[in-house]
């Protein structure tokens, strides 16, 4: 007789991250290993989607229903986590909580999951009886996946990373606003844009006036122009002058790697929103502990795990592959522009790109579920 399957409750499966996660779970046949119940915050009682072991959606605010689950997987967002995680734990629920939101990430007894980097640590935490497992910030996961080779080899002294983050990181409606901004600029001056004889400085003046707020350029969500411009601020301010997004790089990065005290690697840089749709990029200055042999270093990067797509440092390869457009929808992490720097022999320049909804959010969670089954089998 086969063992009973664990009951998995899935909340927030209709949102952007949740949909990407559900698609990946279907592709990888993850749902077949669980009795999955789909919950809804607003439409409980409606028909459940394919892959559900129940006919109907259950109420995501019903503590008694949630308590029946062995594992809760949520992409519903931080407000939901704040409300229901506490309520369930207070009600003595001892199941596994798997979350995409940032709420629980820095809680001492929560484990951040990114198995190509910290499979050993995750397994230890499962054995230890840890109950909360959380996906890290997208740029943090994508940076660590790109640098897995040198990080695992213990050769990294510090990291400076400046990000180029896509609109998707701000949410589905923000992606639409970016497209509206693009359309607005084109439509506003379509005639001059299409006229090969029009004066570019005149055209630029008209477009700049739009960007500077003379018309009805749409920027309600971003609060500033993104198409035709950029925004060097993501998330809320921290007391030290960083943004919260910038702060996460070092605290979450070291937590994933299990580095504490003076083992910690310093990570810092400016996080910037740019007009890409879905994939995040980062320009990294890596300071190693000793002089770098570039060919050995490059091999270390390339062979770290199955998802590194090493892009040769040539114009042709860079234009062909090293862009948000190229990696959107892919599990590959592009790593290119690997070259020595004028700063000294211990420094390497790297540019990396990855899909912020896949490895940046959904993939570590579904892989954790499979790892949990493997470890507890
Ligand atoms: N904080 C990220 C961003 C979203 O704003 O791009 C993914 O964690």
Tab-separated table of C-alpha atoms and ligand atoms in Angstrom:
chain	number	residue	atom	x	y	z
A	1	UNK	CA	0.000	0.000	0.000
A	2	UNK	CA	1.448	3.399	-0.911
A	3	UNK	CA	1.881	6.012	1.832
A	4	UNK	CA	-0.724	8.745	2.089
A	5	UNK	CA	0.171	11.914	0.268
A	6	UNK	CA	0.819	15.097	2.214
A	7	UNK	CA	-1.935	17.701	2.076
A	8	UNK	CA	-0.706	20.846	0.349
A	9	UNK	CA	-2.746	24.058	0.591
A	10	UNK	CA	-1.977	26.580	-2.174
A	11	UNK	CA	-2.907	30.245	-1.662
A	12	UNK	CA	-2.306	33.063	-4.158
A	13	UNK	CA	-2.041	30.766	-7.169
A	14	UNK	CA	-3.867	33.222	-9.444
A	15	UNK	CA	-1.481	36.163	-9.002
A	16	UNK	CA	1.586	36.705	-11.156
A	17	UNK	CA	4.113	34.709	-9.088
A	18	UNK	CA	1.497	32.114	-8.134
A	19	UNK	CA	0.514	31.513	-11.782
A	20	UNK	CA	4.131	31.084	-12.831
A	21	UNK	CA	4.620	28.698	-9.911
A	22	UNK	CA	1.503	26.665	-10.736
A	23	UNK	CA	2.589	26.356	-14.377
A	24	UNK	CA	6.021	25.117	-13.313
A	25	UNK	CA	4.450	22.665	-10.830
A	26	UNK	CA	2.274	21.274	-13.593
A	27	UNK	CA	5.222	21.015	-15.988
A	28	UNK	CA	7.262	19.128	-13.395
A	29	UNK	CA	4.311	16.973	-12.205
A	30	UNK	CA	4.779	18.247	-8.646
A	31	UNK	CA	1.054	18.215	-7.894
A	32	UNK	CA	0.877	14.454	-8.385
A	33	UNK	CA	2.958	14.012	-5.234
A	34	UNK	CA	0.508	15.893	-2.997
A	35	UNK	CA	-3.183	16.100	-2.213
A	36	UNK	CA	-3.483	19.717	-3.218
A	37	UNK	CA	-6.228	22.022	-1.971
A	38	UNK	CA	-6.571	25.381	-3.694
A	39	UNK	CA	-7.646	28.241	-1.445
A	40	UNK	CA	-9.072	31.638	-2.312
A	41	UNK	CA	-9.331	34.859	-0.320
A	42	UNK	CA	-12.416	35.991	-2.248
A	43	UNK	CA	-13.990	33.167	-4.267
A	44	UNK	CA	-14.179	30.139	-2.020
A	45	UNK	CA	-16.837	27.709	-3.154
A	46	UNK	CA	-15.976	28.280	-6.832
A	47	UNK	CA	-14.700	25.405	-8.919
A	48	UNK	CA	-11.107	24.435	-8.150
A	49	UNK	CA	-8.542	24.324	-10.986
A	50	UNK	CA	-7.072	21.222	-12.603
A	51	UNK	CA	-4.768	19.352	-10.250
A	52	UNK	CA	-6.927	19.979	-7.180
A	53	UNK	CA	-7.889	17.065	-4.983
A	54	UNK	CA	-11.066	18.932	-3.993
A	55	UNK	CA	-13.874	20.059	-6.299
A	56	UNK	CA	-14.112	23.552	-4.787
A	57	UNK	CA	-11.853	26.356	-3.676
A	58	UNK	CA	-11.526	26.562	0.112
A	59	UNK	CA	-11.614	29.761	2.152
A	60	UNK	CA	-8.086	31.128	2.638
A	61	UNK	CA	-9.124	32.874	5.868
A	62	UNK	CA	-10.629	29.749	7.452
A	63	UNK	CA	-8.127	28.764	10.114
A	64	UNK	CA	-9.723	25.346	10.702
A	65	UNK	CA	-9.505	24.498	7.005
A	66	UNK	CA	-5.899	25.679	6.813
A	67	UNK	CA	-5.008	23.658	9.882
A	68	UNK	CA	-5.855	20.470	7.995
A	69	UNK	CA	-2.888	21.067	5.687
A	70	UNK	CA	0.556	19.485	6.178
A	71	UNK	CA	2.094	22.217	4.038
A	72	UNK	CA	0.839	25.685	3.150
A	73	UNK	CA	2.295	27.288	0.049
A	74	UNK	CA	1.512	30.980	-0.319
A	75	UNK	CA	2.135	33.594	-2.983
A	76	UNK	CA	-0.704	35.732	-1.620
A	77	UNK	CA	1.624	38.484	-0.356
A	78	UNK	CA	2.899	39.925	2.898
A	79	UNK	CA	-0.434	41.094	4.335
A	80	UNK	CA	-1.849	37.595	4.111
A	81	UNK	CA	1.276	36.132	5.710
A	82	UNK	CA	1.178	38.660	8.548
A	83	UNK	CA	-2.428	37.816	9.281
A	84	UNK	CA	-2.669	34.043	8.797
A	85	UNK	CA	0.786	32.750	9.699
A	86	UNK	CA	0.537	34.170	13.208
A	87	UNK	CA	-3.043	33.009	13.621
A	88	UNK	CA	-2.188	29.438	12.605
A	89	UNK	CA	0.891	29.210	14.779
A	90	UNK	CA	-1.096	30.597	17.723
A	91	UNK	CA	-3.637	27.864	17.074
A	92	UNK	CA	-0.757	25.356	17.451
A	93	UNK	CA	-0.564	24.430	13.771
A	94	UNK	CA	2.824	22.751	13.274
A	95	UNK	CA	2.730	22.337	9.499
A	96	UNK	CA	5.272	23.611	6.980
A	97	UNK	CA	4.733	27.188	5.772
A	98	UNK	CA	6.289	27.929	2.364
A	99	UNK	CA	6.155	31.574	1.326
A	100	UNK	CA	7.170	33.906	-1.484
A	101	UNK	CA	6.638	37.102	0.558
A	102	UNK	CA	9.380	38.872	2.503
A	103	UNK	CA	7.504	39.048	5.847
A	104	UNK	CA	9.144	36.051	7.536
A	105	UNK	CA	12.503	36.040	5.746
A	106	UNK	CA	14.667	37.475	8.510
A	107	UNK	CA	12.889	35.692	11.343
A	108	UNK	CA	15.587	33.734	13.158
A	109	UNK	CA	13.851	30.382	12.798
A	110	UNK	CA	12.887	30.799	9.138
A	111	UNK	CA	15.009	29.202	6.427
A	112	UNK	CA	15.615	30.884	3.058
A	113	UNK	CA	15.432	28.416	0.188
A	114	UNK	CA	17.706	28.439	-2.858
A	115	UNK	CA	18.836	24.836	-3.188
A	116	UNK	CA	21.600	25.172	-5.806
A	117	UNK	CA	23.336	27.307	-3.152
A	118	UNK	CA	22.097	25.933	0.160
A	119	UNK	CA	20.659	22.438	-0.295
A	120	UNK	CA	22.701	21.170	2.676
A	121	UNK	CA	21.427	23.926	4.927
A	122	UNK	CA	17.802	23.370	3.879
A	123	UNK	CA	18.117	19.648	4.603
A	124	UNK	CA	19.605	20.401	8.027
A	125	UNK	CA	16.722	22.768	8.780
A	126	UNK	CA	14.146	20.151	7.752
A	127	UNK	CA	15.820	17.603	10.051
A	128	UNK	CA	15.958	20.185	12.832
A	129	UNK	CA	12.206	20.677	12.655
A	130	UNK	CA	12.177	24.164	11.161
A	131	UNK	CA	8.667	24.978	9.965
A	132	UNK	CA	8.959	28.200	7.929
A	133	UNK	CA	10.688	28.131	4.524
A	134	UNK	CA	10.787	31.307	2.485
A	135	UNK	CA	11.939	32.280	-0.997
A	136	UNK	CA	14.476	35.106	-1.001
A	137	UNK	CA	14.295	38.441	-2.762
A	138	UNK	CA	14.530	38.012	-6.528
A	139	UNK	CA	17.723	40.000	-7.103
A	140	UNK	CA	19.411	38.185	-4.218
A	141	UNK	CA	18.572	34.727	-5.584
A	142	UNK	CA	19.557	35.699	-9.124
A	143	UNK	CA	22.864	37.214	-7.961
A	144	UNK	CA	23.771	34.134	-5.908
A	145	UNK	CA	22.901	31.790	-8.775
A	146	UNK	CA	25.209	33.772	-11.063
A	147	UNK	CA	28.059	33.770	-8.527
A	148	UNK	CA	27.522	30.245	-7.154
A	149	UNK	CA	30.935	28.971	-8.340
A	150	UNK	CA	33.167	31.605	-6.697
A	151	UNK	CA	30.900	31.776	-3.627
A	152	UNK	CA	31.044	28.037	-3.015
A	153	UNK	CA	34.814	28.096	-3.571
A	154	UNK	CA	35.023	30.625	-0.716
A	155	UNK	CA	36.980	33.103	-2.846
A	156	UNK	CA	34.681	36.126	-2.574
A	157	UNK	CA	35.784	39.037	-0.382
A	158	UNK	CA	32.977	41.466	-1.180
A	159	UNK	CA	30.373	42.204	-3.855
A	160	UNK	CA	29.179	45.481	-5.278
A	161	UNK	CA	26.063	44.992	-7.375
A	162	UNK	CA	24.018	47.596	-9.186
A	163	UNK	CA	20.703	46.331	-10.448
A	164	UNK	CA	18.567	46.969	-13.519
A	165	UNK	CA	15.204	45.674	-12.326
A	166	UNK	CA	12.257	44.973	-14.582
A	167	UNK	CA	8.750	46.387	-14.159
A	168	UNK	CA	7.451	42.913	-13.197
A	169	UNK	CA	9.150	43.215	-9.809
A	170	UNK	CA	6.740	46.043	-9.002
A	171	UNK	CA	3.679	43.974	-9.981
A	172	UNK	CA	1.400	43.076	-12.856
A	173	UNK	CA	-0.273	46.490	-13.092
A	174	UNK	CA	3.131	48.188	-13.206
A	175	UNK	CA	4.066	46.106	-16.243
A	176	UNK	CA	0.961	47.456	-17.945
A	177	UNK	CA	1.835	50.998	-16.893
A	178	UNK	CA	5.274	50.644	-18.480
A	179	UNK	CA	3.628	49.611	-21.751
A	180	UNK	CA	1.190	52.530	-21.492
A	181	UNK	CA	4.131	54.887	-21.000
A	182	UNK	CA	5.833	53.510	-24.109
A	183	UNK	CA	2.632	53.798	-26.130
A	184	UNK	CA	1.952	57.295	-24.826
A	185	UNK	CA	5.340	58.616	-25.908
A	186	UNK	CA	5.064	57.108	-29.365
A	187	UNK	CA	1.492	58.194	-29.952
A	188	UNK	CA	2.183	61.711	-28.733
A	189	UNK	CA	4.716	62.374	-31.460
A	190	UNK	CA	4.074	59.573	-33.974
A	191	UNK	CA	4.164	61.914	-36.962
A	192	UNK	CA	7.559	63.393	-36.110
A	193	UNK	CA	8.946	59.971	-35.134
A	194	UNK	CA	7.973	58.472	-38.497
A	195	UNK	CA	9.192	61.474	-40.510
A	196	UNK	CA	12.852	60.729	-41.404
A	197	UNK	CA	13.425	64.472	-41.962
A	198	UNK	CA	12.109	65.662	-38.594
A	199	UNK	CA	14.596	67.440	-36.335
A	200	UNK	CA	15.683	65.150	-33.493
A	201	UNK	CA	16.276	67.988	-31.048
A	202	UNK	CA	12.767	69.304	-31.600
A	203	UNK	CA	11.379	65.797	-31.167
A	204	UNK	CA	13.455	65.271	-28.017
A	205	UNK	CA	12.161	68.550	-26.597
A	206	UNK	CA	8.557	67.456	-27.072
A	207	UNK	CA	9.205	64.005	-25.580
A	208	UNK	CA	11.129	65.523	-22.654
A	209	UNK	CA	8.220	67.865	-21.959
A	210	UNK	CA	5.963	64.797	-21.693
A	211	UNK	CA	8.423	63.033	-19.395
A	212	UNK	CA	8.680	66.156	-17.283
A	213	UNK	CA	4.957	66.246	-16.732
A	214	UNK	CA	3.501	68.792	-19.144
A	215	UNK	CA	0.919	66.313	-20.525
A	216	UNK	CA	-0.871	63.243	-19.235
A	217	UNK	CA	2.011	60.763	-19.376
A	218	UNK	CA	0.773	57.852	-17.205
A	219	UNK	CA	2.854	57.350	-14.050
A	220	UNK	CA	0.336	56.772	-11.259
A	221	UNK	CA	1.895	53.485	-10.136
A	222	UNK	CA	5.598	54.109	-10.597
A	223	UNK	CA	5.306	57.738	-9.488
A	224	UNK	CA	7.911	58.726	-12.092
A	225	UNK	CA	8.661	58.095	-15.762
A	226	UNK	CA	10.132	54.658	-16.469
A	227	UNK	CA	9.792	54.383	-20.267
A	228	UNK	CA	12.297	56.940	-21.573
A	229	UNK	CA	13.845	57.239	-18.096
A	230	UNK	CA	14.680	55.172	-14.984
A	231	UNK	CA	14.010	55.136	-11.245
A	232	UNK	CA	16.984	54.629	-8.874
A	233	UNK	CA	14.786	53.729	-5.906
A	234	UNK	CA	13.055	50.420	-5.090
A	235	UNK	CA	11.020	49.789	-1.915
A	236	UNK	CA	11.069	51.819	1.314
A	237	UNK	CA	13.909	53.849	2.884
A	238	UNK	CA	16.224	52.379	5.528
A	239	UNK	CA	17.855	54.540	8.190
A	240	UNK	CA	21.348	54.142	6.717
A	241	UNK	CA	20.373	55.684	3.364
A	242	UNK	CA	19.918	52.377	1.547
A	243	UNK	CA	16.585	51.324	0.137
A	244	UNK	CA	15.082	48.140	1.573
A	245	UNK	CA	15.805	46.375	-1.732
A	246	UNK	CA	19.498	47.299	-1.382
A	247	UNK	CA	19.534	46.228	2.274
A	248	UNK	CA	18.173	42.781	1.399
A	249	UNK	CA	21.195	41.888	-0.763
A	250	UNK	CA	23.586	41.504	2.157
A	251	UNK	CA	21.269	40.233	4.888
A	252	UNK	CA	19.412	37.696	2.770
A	253	UNK	CA	22.496	36.719	0.748
A	254	UNK	CA	24.469	35.789	3.853
A	255	UNK	CA	21.501	34.064	5.435
A	256	UNK	CA	21.098	31.817	2.365
A	257	UNK	CA	24.795	30.980	2.452
A	258	UNK	CA	24.659	30.341	6.197
A	259	UNK	CA	27.409	32.916	6.815
A	260	UNK	CA	27.406	34.632	10.199
A	261	UNK	CA	29.645	36.957	12.249
A	262	UNK	CA	32.936	37.745	10.541
A	263	UNK	CA	32.330	35.151	7.801
A	264	UNK	CA	29.740	37.491	6.304
A	265	UNK	CA	30.364	38.841	2.801
A	266	UNK	CA	29.695	42.560	2.380
A	267	UNK	CA	27.232	43.269	-0.445
A	268	UNK	CA	26.043	46.703	-1.502
A	269	UNK	CA	25.028	48.774	-4.510
A	270	UNK	CA	22.201	50.806	-6.020
A	271	UNK	CA	18.943	49.137	-7.043
A	272	UNK	CA	17.429	50.711	-10.132
A	273	UNK	CA	14.084	50.148	-11.856
A	274	UNK	CA	14.417	50.211	-15.644
A	275	UNK	CA	12.000	49.744	-18.535
A	276	UNK	CA	12.495	45.980	-18.947
A	277	UNK	CA	9.411	43.789	-18.700
A	278	UNK	CA	10.215	40.671	-16.717
A	279	UNK	CA	13.902	39.858	-16.209
A	280	UNK	CA	16.256	41.526	-13.773
A	281	UNK	CA	19.891	42.339	-14.574
A	282	UNK	CA	22.831	43.232	-12.351
A	283	UNK	CA	26.268	44.746	-12.996
A	284	UNK	CA	28.609	43.200	-10.466
A	285	UNK	CA	32.056	44.170	-9.249
A	286	UNK	CA	33.433	41.130	-7.482
A	287	UNK	CA	36.381	41.542	-5.129
A	288	UNK	CA	38.085	38.190	-4.605
A	289	UNK	CA	40.358	37.296	-1.684
A	290	UNK	CA	43.374	36.803	-3.978
A	291	UNK	CA	44.492	37.473	-7.562
A	292	UNK	CA	42.150	35.972	-10.123
A	293	UNK	CA	43.081	33.647	-12.968
A	294	UNK	CA	40.346	34.609	-15.390
A	295	UNK	CA	40.048	31.312	-17.272
A	296	UNK	CA	39.856	29.282	-14.043
A	297	UNK	CA	37.375	31.794	-12.647
A	298	UNK	CA	35.206	31.643	-15.773
A	299	UNK	CA	35.139	27.853	-15.623
A	300	UNK	CA	34.108	28.005	-11.987
A	301	UNK	CA	31.204	30.294	-12.904
A	302	UNK	CA	30.122	28.133	-15.858
A	303	UNK	CA	30.236	24.780	-14.068
A	304	UNK	CA	28.573	25.790	-10.801
A	305	UNK	CA	25.144	24.337	-11.663
A	306	UNK	CA	22.921	23.414	-14.590
A	307	UNK	CA	21.359	26.823	-15.121
A	308	UNK	CA	24.380	29.060	-15.750
A	309	UNK	CA	24.480	30.198	-19.364
A	310	UNK	CA	27.950	31.643	-19.763
A	311	UNK	CA	27.955	34.330	-22.445
A	312	UNK	CA	31.366	34.972	-24.035
A	313	UNK	CA	32.627	38.518	-23.567
A	314	UNK	CA	32.113	39.504	-27.203
A	315	UNK	CA	29.804	42.067	-28.730
A	316	UNK	CA	28.049	39.427	-30.884
A	317	UNK	CA	27.273	37.040	-28.022
A	318	UNK	CA	26.297	39.872	-25.669
A	319	UNK	CA	23.836	41.392	-28.134
A	320	UNK	CA	22.457	37.991	-29.018
A	321	UNK	CA	21.926	36.698	-25.476
A	322	UNK	CA	22.814	38.907	-22.532
A	323	UNK	CA	19.563	40.822	-22.121
A	324	UNK	CA	16.304	40.751	-20.162
A	325	UNK	CA	14.463	40.143	-23.438
A	326	UNK	CA	16.458	36.956	-24.066
A	327	UNK	CA	16.095	35.330	-20.645
A	328	UNK	CA	12.426	36.101	-19.972
A	329	UNK	CA	10.548	32.827	-19.598
A	330	UNK	CA	13.794	30.876	-19.185
A	331	UNK	CA	15.316	29.138	-16.187
A	332	UNK	CA	18.778	29.972	-17.473
A	333	UNK	CA	20.855	32.593	-15.720
A	334	UNK	CA	22.903	34.577	-18.228
A	335	UNK	CA	26.377	35.436	-16.972
A	336	UNK	CA	28.567	37.534	-19.229
A	337	UNK	CA	30.954	40.484	-19.541
A	338	UNK	CA	33.315	38.454	-17.333
A	339	UNK	CA	36.585	40.360	-17.528
A	340	UNK	CA	39.420	41.682	-15.377
A	341	UNK	CA	39.105	45.252	-14.061
A	342	UNK	CA	41.474	48.195	-13.847
A	343	UNK	CA	40.787	48.258	-10.113
A	344	UNK	CA	43.302	45.461	-9.361
A	345	UNK	CA	44.055	41.781	-9.927
A	346	UNK	CA	41.493	40.591	-7.368
A	347	UNK	CA	38.594	42.266	-9.179
A	348	UNK	CA	36.255	40.784	-11.797
A	349	UNK	CA	33.504	42.499	-13.765
A	350	UNK	CA	30.312	40.484	-14.367
A	351	UNK	CA	26.902	41.212	-15.867
A	352	UNK	CA	24.079	38.805	-15.118
A	353	UNK	CA	20.430	38.437	-16.180
A	354	UNK	CA	17.643	36.149	-14.963
A	355	UNK	CA	13.875	35.820	-15.012
A	356	UNK	CA	12.675	37.322	-11.755
A	357	UNK	CA	9.445	35.304	-11.721
A	358	UNK	CA	11.113	31.919	-12.289
A	359	UNK	CA	14.414	31.537	-10.395
A	360	UNK	CA	13.716	34.921	-8.802
A	361	UNK	CA	10.475	33.758	-7.135
A	362	UNK	CA	8.664	30.555	-8.121
A	363	UNK	CA	11.380	27.989	-8.802
A	364	UNK	CA	13.067	27.880	-5.377
A	365	UNK	CA	9.660	27.220	-3.755
A	366	UNK	CA	8.633	24.296	-5.948
A	367	UNK	CA	12.106	22.797	-5.658
A	368	UNK	CA	11.863	23.095	-1.882
A	369	UNK	CA	8.622	21.085	-1.922
A	370	UNK	CA	10.326	18.279	-3.850
A	371	UNK	CA	13.337	18.392	-1.550
A	372	UNK	CA	11.061	18.249	1.490
A	373	UNK	CA	9.427	15.084	0.124
A	374	UNK	CA	12.843	13.579	-0.605
A	375	UNK	CA	14.200	14.322	2.869
A	376	UNK	CA	11.119	13.176	4.771
A	377	UNK	CA	10.383	10.057	2.644
B	1	LIG	N1	11.509	43.499	-4.957
B	1	LIG	C1	11.587	43.053	-6.307
B	1	LIG	C2	11.424	44.188	-7.228
B	1	LIG	C3	10.531	42.025	-6.603
B	1	LIG	O1	10.865	45.204	-6.837
B	1	LIG	O2	11.859	44.099	-8.364
B	1	LIG	C4	10.970	40.617	-6.474
B	1	LIG	O3	11.301	40.237	-5.155
